[in-house]
């Protein structure tokens, strides 16, 4: 501790008296107390204040990084709804086609299909059963997704193969109207298959 001398006159004209007083670390004998701003404040080890501009940049960066995630979720939702709409349309179409093959007479089927003329009715009924099974399989995830997703994938593959075969049959018979219809159906079934299969697994 530093020692300083203080020269001070007494109140009653007493001669000069020298008195020693302790000097605190924050004062100086020559210049008096140090300003408050010059005194060292408490220090926190391992922490440094971040400038406001950098904080704003961090928040802006965090906000910008969250936007693609939201947009990706929206795109996934829209794709999910579009695929379900397409699956429902395919199921309704093939259910109606299967109902006609399972219930109509061979003469009526000849007028409706064309290719069924001269074909055994049992084969036509079998095709109707296959179409009905595949149509219901496309909607299998509505019952249970864990097993229904696999059934849906195989049903989409079956519809793609069936419509491709029917497309070739109608082209060989020069029935371009039916060929165009089966081309659209094959594209829809293939779109469902591609949309639901990602990274080798069925996704919702």
PDB file of C-alpha atoms in Angstrom:
ATOM      1  CA  UNK A   1       0.000   0.000   0.000  1.00  0.00           C
ATOM      2  CA  UNK A   2       1.381   3.390  -0.966  1.00  0.00           C
ATOM      3  CA  UNK A   3       1.846   6.050   1.698  1.00  0.00           C
ATOM      4  CA  UNK A   4       1.222   9.751   0.919  1.00  0.00           C
ATOM      5  CA  UNK A   5       1.590  12.861   3.080  1.00  0.00           C
ATOM      6  CA  UNK A   6      -1.118  15.452   3.460  1.00  0.00           C
ATOM      7  CA  UNK A   7      -0.393  19.095   4.422  1.00  0.00           C
ATOM      8  CA  UNK A   8      -3.411  20.606   6.060  1.00  0.00           C
ATOM      9  CA  UNK A   9      -3.803  23.739   8.340  1.00  0.00           C
ATOM     10  CA  UNK A  10      -5.620  23.389  11.564  1.00  0.00           C
ATOM     11  CA  UNK A  11      -8.897  25.138  12.209  1.00  0.00           C
ATOM     12  CA  UNK A  12      -7.479  27.459  14.939  1.00  0.00           C
ATOM     13  CA  UNK A  13      -4.328  28.636  13.162  1.00  0.00           C
ATOM     14  CA  UNK A  14      -2.266  25.728  14.361  1.00  0.00           C
ATOM     15  CA  UNK A  15       1.031  25.246  12.650  1.00  0.00           C
ATOM     16  CA  UNK A  16       1.243  22.952   9.703  1.00  0.00           C
ATOM     17  CA  UNK A  17       0.741  19.385  10.684  1.00  0.00           C
ATOM     18  CA  UNK A  18       1.902  16.499   8.597  1.00  0.00           C
ATOM     19  CA  UNK A  19      -0.385  13.519   8.684  1.00  0.00           C
ATOM     20  CA  UNK A  20       0.055  10.285   6.830  1.00  0.00           C
ATOM     21  CA  UNK A  21      -2.981   8.622   5.300  1.00  0.00           C
ATOM     22  CA  UNK A  22      -3.317   5.459   3.273  1.00  0.00           C
ATOM     23  CA  UNK A  23      -3.860   5.787  -0.444  1.00  0.00           C
ATOM     24  CA  UNK A  24      -6.309   3.367  -1.996  1.00  0.00           C
ATOM     25  CA  UNK A  25      -5.416   1.593  -5.264  1.00  0.00           C
ATOM     26  CA  UNK A  26      -7.875   3.773  -7.188  1.00  0.00           C
ATOM     27  CA  UNK A  27      -6.368   7.132  -6.092  1.00  0.00           C
ATOM     28  CA  UNK A  28      -3.146   8.997  -6.762  1.00  0.00           C
ATOM     29  CA  UNK A  29      -1.361  11.359  -4.425  1.00  0.00           C
ATOM     30  CA  UNK A  30      -0.665  13.820  -7.226  1.00  0.00           C
ATOM     31  CA  UNK A  31      -3.813  13.737  -9.318  1.00  0.00           C
ATOM     32  CA  UNK A  32      -6.494  12.595  -6.878  1.00  0.00           C
ATOM     33  CA  UNK A  33      -9.020   9.832  -7.453  1.00  0.00           C
ATOM     34  CA  UNK A  34      -9.006   8.129 -10.816  1.00  0.00           C
ATOM     35  CA  UNK A  35     -12.123   8.527 -12.944  1.00  0.00           C
ATOM     36  CA  UNK A  36     -14.727   5.786 -12.605  1.00  0.00           C
ATOM     37  CA  UNK A  37     -14.496   4.881 -16.288  1.00  0.00           C
ATOM     38  CA  UNK A  38     -10.782   4.108 -15.943  1.00  0.00           C
ATOM     39  CA  UNK A  39     -11.321   1.591 -13.175  1.00  0.00           C
ATOM     40  CA  UNK A  40     -11.265  -2.011 -14.345  1.00  0.00           C
ATOM     41  CA  UNK A  41     -14.673  -3.648 -14.188  1.00  0.00           C
ATOM     42  CA  UNK A  42     -15.515  -7.245 -13.509  1.00  0.00           C
ATOM     43  CA  UNK A  43     -14.393  -9.669 -16.192  1.00  0.00           C
ATOM     44  CA  UNK A  44     -16.232 -12.788 -17.276  1.00  0.00           C
ATOM     45  CA  UNK A  45     -13.864 -15.423 -18.545  1.00  0.00           C
ATOM     46  CA  UNK A  46     -14.838 -17.072 -21.850  1.00  0.00           C
ATOM     47  CA  UNK A  47     -17.481 -14.545 -22.942  1.00  0.00           C
ATOM     48  CA  UNK A  48     -17.171 -11.608 -25.306  1.00  0.00           C
ATOM     49  CA  UNK A  49     -20.040  -9.280 -26.163  1.00  0.00           C
ATOM     50  CA  UNK A  50     -21.351  -9.695 -29.713  1.00  0.00           C
ATOM     51  CA  UNK A  51     -21.896  -6.521 -31.724  1.00  0.00           C
ATOM     52  CA  UNK A  52     -25.532  -5.732 -32.549  1.00  0.00           C
ATOM     53  CA  UNK A  53     -24.860  -5.897 -36.290  1.00  0.00           C
ATOM     54  CA  UNK A  54     -23.501  -9.412 -35.993  1.00  0.00           C
ATOM     55  CA  UNK A  55     -26.505 -10.458 -33.930  1.00  0.00           C
ATOM     56  CA  UNK A  56     -28.828  -9.154 -36.643  1.00  0.00           C
ATOM     57  CA  UNK A  57     -26.883 -11.038 -39.282  1.00  0.00           C
ATOM     58  CA  UNK A  58     -27.139 -14.200 -37.221  1.00  0.00           C
ATOM     59  CA  UNK A  59     -30.895 -13.835 -36.860  1.00  0.00           C
ATOM     60  CA  UNK A  60     -31.261 -13.067 -40.535  1.00  0.00           C
ATOM     61  CA  UNK A  61     -29.180 -16.101 -41.406  1.00  0.00           C
ATOM     62  CA  UNK A  62     -31.203 -18.307 -39.083  1.00  0.00           C
ATOM     63  CA  UNK A  63     -34.447 -16.987 -40.565  1.00  0.00           C
ATOM     64  CA  UNK A  64     -33.204 -17.560 -44.095  1.00  0.00           C
ATOM     65  CA  UNK A  65     -32.118 -21.086 -43.247  1.00  0.00           C
ATOM     66  CA  UNK A  66     -35.584 -21.929 -41.923  1.00  0.00           C
ATOM     67  CA  UNK A  67     -37.420 -20.821 -45.051  1.00  0.00           C
ATOM     68  CA  UNK A  68     -36.257 -23.654 -47.349  1.00  0.00           C
ATOM     69  CA  UNK A  69     -37.466 -26.173 -44.776  1.00  0.00           C
ATOM     70  CA  UNK A  70     -40.947 -24.643 -44.797  1.00  0.00           C
ATOM     71  CA  UNK A  71     -41.004 -24.474 -48.580  1.00  0.00           C
ATOM     72  CA  UNK A  72     -39.873 -28.087 -48.797  1.00  0.00           C
ATOM     73  CA  UNK A  73     -42.676 -29.142 -46.487  1.00  0.00           C
ATOM     74  CA  UNK A  74     -45.216 -27.268 -48.578  1.00  0.00           C
ATOM     75  CA  UNK A  75     -43.942 -28.890 -51.766  1.00  0.00           C
ATOM     76  CA  UNK A  76     -44.130 -32.288 -50.100  1.00  0.00           C
ATOM     77  CA  UNK A  77     -47.700 -31.607 -48.992  1.00  0.00           C
ATOM     78  CA  UNK A  78     -48.795 -30.524 -52.482  1.00  0.00           C
ATOM     79  CA  UNK A  79     -47.106 -33.562 -54.027  1.00  0.00           C
ATOM     80  CA  UNK A  80     -48.779 -35.808 -51.473  1.00  0.00           C
ATOM     81  CA  UNK A  81     -52.230 -34.416 -52.308  1.00  0.00           C
ATOM     82  CA  UNK A  82     -51.618 -34.636 -56.069  1.00  0.00           C
ATOM     83  CA  UNK A  83     -50.549 -38.272 -55.790  1.00  0.00           C
ATOM     84  CA  UNK A  84     -53.578 -39.176 -53.716  1.00  0.00           C
ATOM     85  CA  UNK A  85     -55.845 -37.479 -56.268  1.00  0.00           C
ATOM     86  CA  UNK A  86     -54.195 -39.455 -59.061  1.00  0.00           C
ATOM     87  CA  UNK A  87     -54.440 -42.690 -57.082  1.00  0.00           C
ATOM     88  CA  UNK A  88     -58.146 -42.125 -56.436  1.00  0.00           C
ATOM     89  CA  UNK A  89     -58.764 -41.413 -60.128  1.00  0.00           C
ATOM     90  CA  UNK A  90     -56.927 -44.587 -61.185  1.00  0.00           C
ATOM     91  CA  UNK A  91     -58.811 -46.633 -58.596  1.00  0.00           C
ATOM     92  CA  UNK A  92     -62.197 -45.343 -59.784  1.00  0.00           C
ATOM     93  CA  UNK A  93     -61.398 -45.922 -63.457  1.00  0.00           C
ATOM     94  CA  UNK A  94     -60.117 -49.472 -63.054  1.00  0.00           C
ATOM     95  CA  UNK A  95     -62.905 -50.355 -60.626  1.00  0.00           C
ATOM     96  CA  UNK A  96     -65.442 -49.299 -63.261  1.00  0.00           C
ATOM     97  CA  UNK A  97     -63.583 -51.200 -65.982  1.00  0.00           C
ATOM     98  CA  UNK A  98     -63.399 -54.297 -63.780  1.00  0.00           C
ATOM     99  CA  UNK A  99     -67.101 -54.068 -62.949  1.00  0.00           C
ATOM    100  CA  UNK A 100     -67.968 -54.080 -66.653  1.00  0.00           C
ATOM    101  CA  UNK A 101     -65.741 -57.098 -67.348  1.00  0.00           C
ATOM    102  CA  UNK A 102     -67.164 -59.006 -64.390  1.00  0.00           C
ATOM    103  CA  UNK A 103     -70.865 -58.318 -64.960  1.00  0.00           C
ATOM    104  CA  UNK A 104     -71.531 -57.729 -68.670  1.00  0.00           C
ATOM    105  CA  UNK A 105     -72.218 -60.375 -71.262  1.00  0.00           C
ATOM    106  CA  UNK A 106     -69.698 -61.262 -73.924  1.00  0.00           C
ATOM    107  CA  UNK A 107     -71.758 -59.573 -76.624  1.00  0.00           C
ATOM    108  CA  UNK A 108     -71.891 -56.312 -74.665  1.00  0.00           C
ATOM    109  CA  UNK A 109     -68.196 -56.580 -73.885  1.00  0.00           C
ATOM    110  CA  UNK A 110     -67.520 -56.964 -77.593  1.00  0.00           C
ATOM    111  CA  UNK A 111     -69.180 -53.599 -78.208  1.00  0.00           C
ATOM    112  CA  UNK A 112     -67.401 -51.967 -75.273  1.00  0.00           C
ATOM    113  CA  UNK A 113     -63.904 -53.358 -75.644  1.00  0.00           C
ATOM    114  CA  UNK A 114     -63.533 -54.644 -79.168  1.00  0.00           C
ATOM    115  CA  UNK A 115     -60.682 -57.014 -78.351  1.00  0.00           C
ATOM    116  CA  UNK A 116     -62.942 -59.342 -76.321  1.00  0.00           C
ATOM    117  CA  UNK A 117     -64.703 -60.598 -79.462  1.00  0.00           C
ATOM    118  CA  UNK A 118     -63.636 -64.167 -80.067  1.00  0.00           C
ATOM    119  CA  UNK A 119     -61.922 -64.345 -76.658  1.00  0.00           C
ATOM    120  CA  UNK A 120     -63.015 -66.752 -73.953  1.00  0.00           C
ATOM    121  CA  UNK A 121     -65.245 -65.037 -71.386  1.00  0.00           C
ATOM    122  CA  UNK A 122     -63.243 -66.619 -68.564  1.00  0.00           C
ATOM    123  CA  UNK A 123     -60.151 -64.717 -69.672  1.00  0.00           C
ATOM    124  CA  UNK A 124     -62.122 -61.468 -69.717  1.00  0.00           C
ATOM    125  CA  UNK A 125     -63.403 -62.156 -66.193  1.00  0.00           C
ATOM    126  CA  UNK A 126     -59.847 -62.903 -65.026  1.00  0.00           C
ATOM    127  CA  UNK A 127     -58.652 -59.581 -66.433  1.00  0.00           C
ATOM    128  CA  UNK A 128     -61.504 -57.899 -64.573  1.00  0.00           C
ATOM    129  CA  UNK A 129     -60.442 -59.510 -61.292  1.00  0.00           C
ATOM    130  CA  UNK A 130     -56.854 -58.395 -61.832  1.00  0.00           C
ATOM    131  CA  UNK A 131     -57.965 -54.831 -62.519  1.00  0.00           C
ATOM    132  CA  UNK A 132     -60.168 -54.780 -59.425  1.00  0.00           C
ATOM    133  CA  UNK A 133     -57.361 -56.120 -57.229  1.00  0.00           C
ATOM    134  CA  UNK A 134     -54.893 -53.547 -58.539  1.00  0.00           C
ATOM    135  CA  UNK A 135     -57.430 -50.730 -58.129  1.00  0.00           C
ATOM    136  CA  UNK A 136     -57.999 -51.640 -54.491  1.00  0.00           C
ATOM    137  CA  UNK A 137     -54.270 -52.089 -53.942  1.00  0.00           C
ATOM    138  CA  UNK A 138     -53.603 -48.509 -55.010  1.00  0.00           C
ATOM    139  CA  UNK A 139     -55.793 -47.367 -52.102  1.00  0.00           C
ATOM    140  CA  UNK A 140     -54.315 -49.853 -49.615  1.00  0.00           C
ATOM    141  CA  UNK A 141     -52.472 -47.164 -47.570  1.00  0.00           C
ATOM    142  CA  UNK A 142     -55.863 -45.821 -46.484  1.00  0.00           C
ATOM    143  CA  UNK A 143     -56.259 -48.965 -44.384  1.00  0.00           C
ATOM    144  CA  UNK A 144     -52.713 -49.290 -43.028  1.00  0.00           C
ATOM    145  CA  UNK A 145     -49.646 -47.473 -44.245  1.00  0.00           C
ATOM    146  CA  UNK A 146     -46.992 -49.868 -42.971  1.00  0.00           C
ATOM    147  CA  UNK A 147     -48.114 -52.780 -45.123  1.00  0.00           C
ATOM    148  CA  UNK A 148     -50.324 -50.800 -47.471  1.00  0.00           C
ATOM    149  CA  UNK A 149     -47.421 -48.795 -48.855  1.00  0.00           C
ATOM    150  CA  UNK A 150     -45.769 -51.923 -50.236  1.00  0.00           C
ATOM    151  CA  UNK A 151     -49.081 -53.159 -51.660  1.00  0.00           C
ATOM    152  CA  UNK A 152     -49.616 -49.772 -53.288  1.00  0.00           C
ATOM    153  CA  UNK A 153     -46.170 -49.874 -54.901  1.00  0.00           C
ATOM    154  CA  UNK A 154     -46.731 -53.338 -56.364  1.00  0.00           C
ATOM    155  CA  UNK A 155     -50.216 -52.323 -57.514  1.00  0.00           C
ATOM    156  CA  UNK A 156     -48.781 -49.308 -59.326  1.00  0.00           C
ATOM    157  CA  UNK A 157     -46.236 -51.586 -61.003  1.00  0.00           C
ATOM    158  CA  UNK A 158     -49.025 -53.982 -61.989  1.00  0.00           C
ATOM    159  CA  UNK A 159     -51.155 -51.196 -63.454  1.00  0.00           C
ATOM    160  CA  UNK A 160     -48.189 -49.890 -65.430  1.00  0.00           C
ATOM    161  CA  UNK A 161     -47.482 -53.327 -66.912  1.00  0.00           C
ATOM    162  CA  UNK A 162     -51.167 -54.014 -67.601  1.00  0.00           C
ATOM    163  CA  UNK A 163     -51.784 -50.694 -69.347  1.00  0.00           C
ATOM    164  CA  UNK A 164     -48.562 -51.046 -71.358  1.00  0.00           C
ATOM    165  CA  UNK A 165     -49.696 -54.476 -72.563  1.00  0.00           C
ATOM    166  CA  UNK A 166     -53.174 -53.153 -73.389  1.00  0.00           C
ATOM    167  CA  UNK A 167     -51.600 -50.196 -75.214  1.00  0.00           C
ATOM    168  CA  UNK A 168     -49.622 -52.558 -77.429  1.00  0.00           C
ATOM    169  CA  UNK A 169     -52.767 -54.631 -78.040  1.00  0.00           C
ATOM    170  CA  UNK A 170     -54.810 -51.625 -79.171  1.00  0.00           C
ATOM    171  CA  UNK A 171     -51.987 -50.357 -81.367  1.00  0.00           C
ATOM    172  CA  UNK A 172     -51.810 -53.743 -83.069  1.00  0.00           C
ATOM    173  CA  UNK A 173     -55.553 -53.491 -83.759  1.00  0.00           C
ATOM    174  CA  UNK A 174     -55.181 -49.861 -84.943  1.00  0.00           C
ATOM    175  CA  UNK A 175     -57.498 -48.652 -82.181  1.00  0.00           C
ATOM    176  CA  UNK A 176     -55.764 -45.357 -81.589  1.00  0.00           C
ATOM    177  CA  UNK A 177     -58.436 -43.933 -79.292  1.00  0.00           C
ATOM    178  CA  UNK A 178     -58.098 -46.816 -76.826  1.00  0.00           C
ATOM    179  CA  UNK A 179     -54.325 -46.698 -77.280  1.00  0.00           C
ATOM    180  CA  UNK A 180     -54.222 -43.022 -76.269  1.00  0.00           C
ATOM    181  CA  UNK A 181     -56.397 -43.750 -73.233  1.00  0.00           C
ATOM    182  CA  UNK A 182     -54.098 -46.544 -72.099  1.00  0.00           C
ATOM    183  CA  UNK A 183     -51.092 -44.311 -72.654  1.00  0.00           C
ATOM    184  CA  UNK A 184     -52.583 -41.782 -70.226  1.00  0.00           C
ATOM    185  CA  UNK A 185     -53.352 -44.554 -67.734  1.00  0.00           C
ATOM    186  CA  UNK A 186     -49.830 -45.940 -67.984  1.00  0.00           C
ATOM    187  CA  UNK A 187     -48.402 -42.471 -67.396  1.00  0.00           C
ATOM    188  CA  UNK A 188     -50.600 -41.990 -64.331  1.00  0.00           C
ATOM    189  CA  UNK A 189     -49.618 -45.332 -62.813  1.00  0.00           C
ATOM    190  CA  UNK A 190     -45.949 -44.649 -63.505  1.00  0.00           C
ATOM    191  CA  UNK A 191     -46.235 -41.187 -61.925  1.00  0.00           C
ATOM    192  CA  UNK A 192     -47.683 -42.733 -58.759  1.00  0.00           C
ATOM    193  CA  UNK A 193     -44.875 -45.276 -58.654  1.00  0.00           C
ATOM    194  CA  UNK A 194     -42.130 -42.674 -59.111  1.00  0.00           C
ATOM    195  CA  UNK A 195     -43.758 -40.216 -56.711  1.00  0.00           C
ATOM    196  CA  UNK A 196     -44.119 -42.762 -53.928  1.00  0.00           C
ATOM    197  CA  UNK A 197     -40.745 -44.451 -54.297  1.00  0.00           C
ATOM    198  CA  UNK A 198     -37.814 -42.336 -53.080  1.00  0.00           C
ATOM    199  CA  UNK A 199     -34.389 -43.651 -52.177  1.00  0.00           C
ATOM    200  CA  UNK A 200     -35.613 -47.208 -52.612  1.00  0.00           C
ATOM    201  CA  UNK A 201     -38.442 -46.944 -50.100  1.00  0.00           C
ATOM    202  CA  UNK A 202     -42.126 -46.066 -50.178  1.00  0.00           C
ATOM    203  CA  UNK A 203     -42.872 -42.626 -48.758  1.00  0.00           C
ATOM    204  CA  UNK A 204     -46.130 -40.993 -47.828  1.00  0.00           C
TER     205      UNK A 204
END
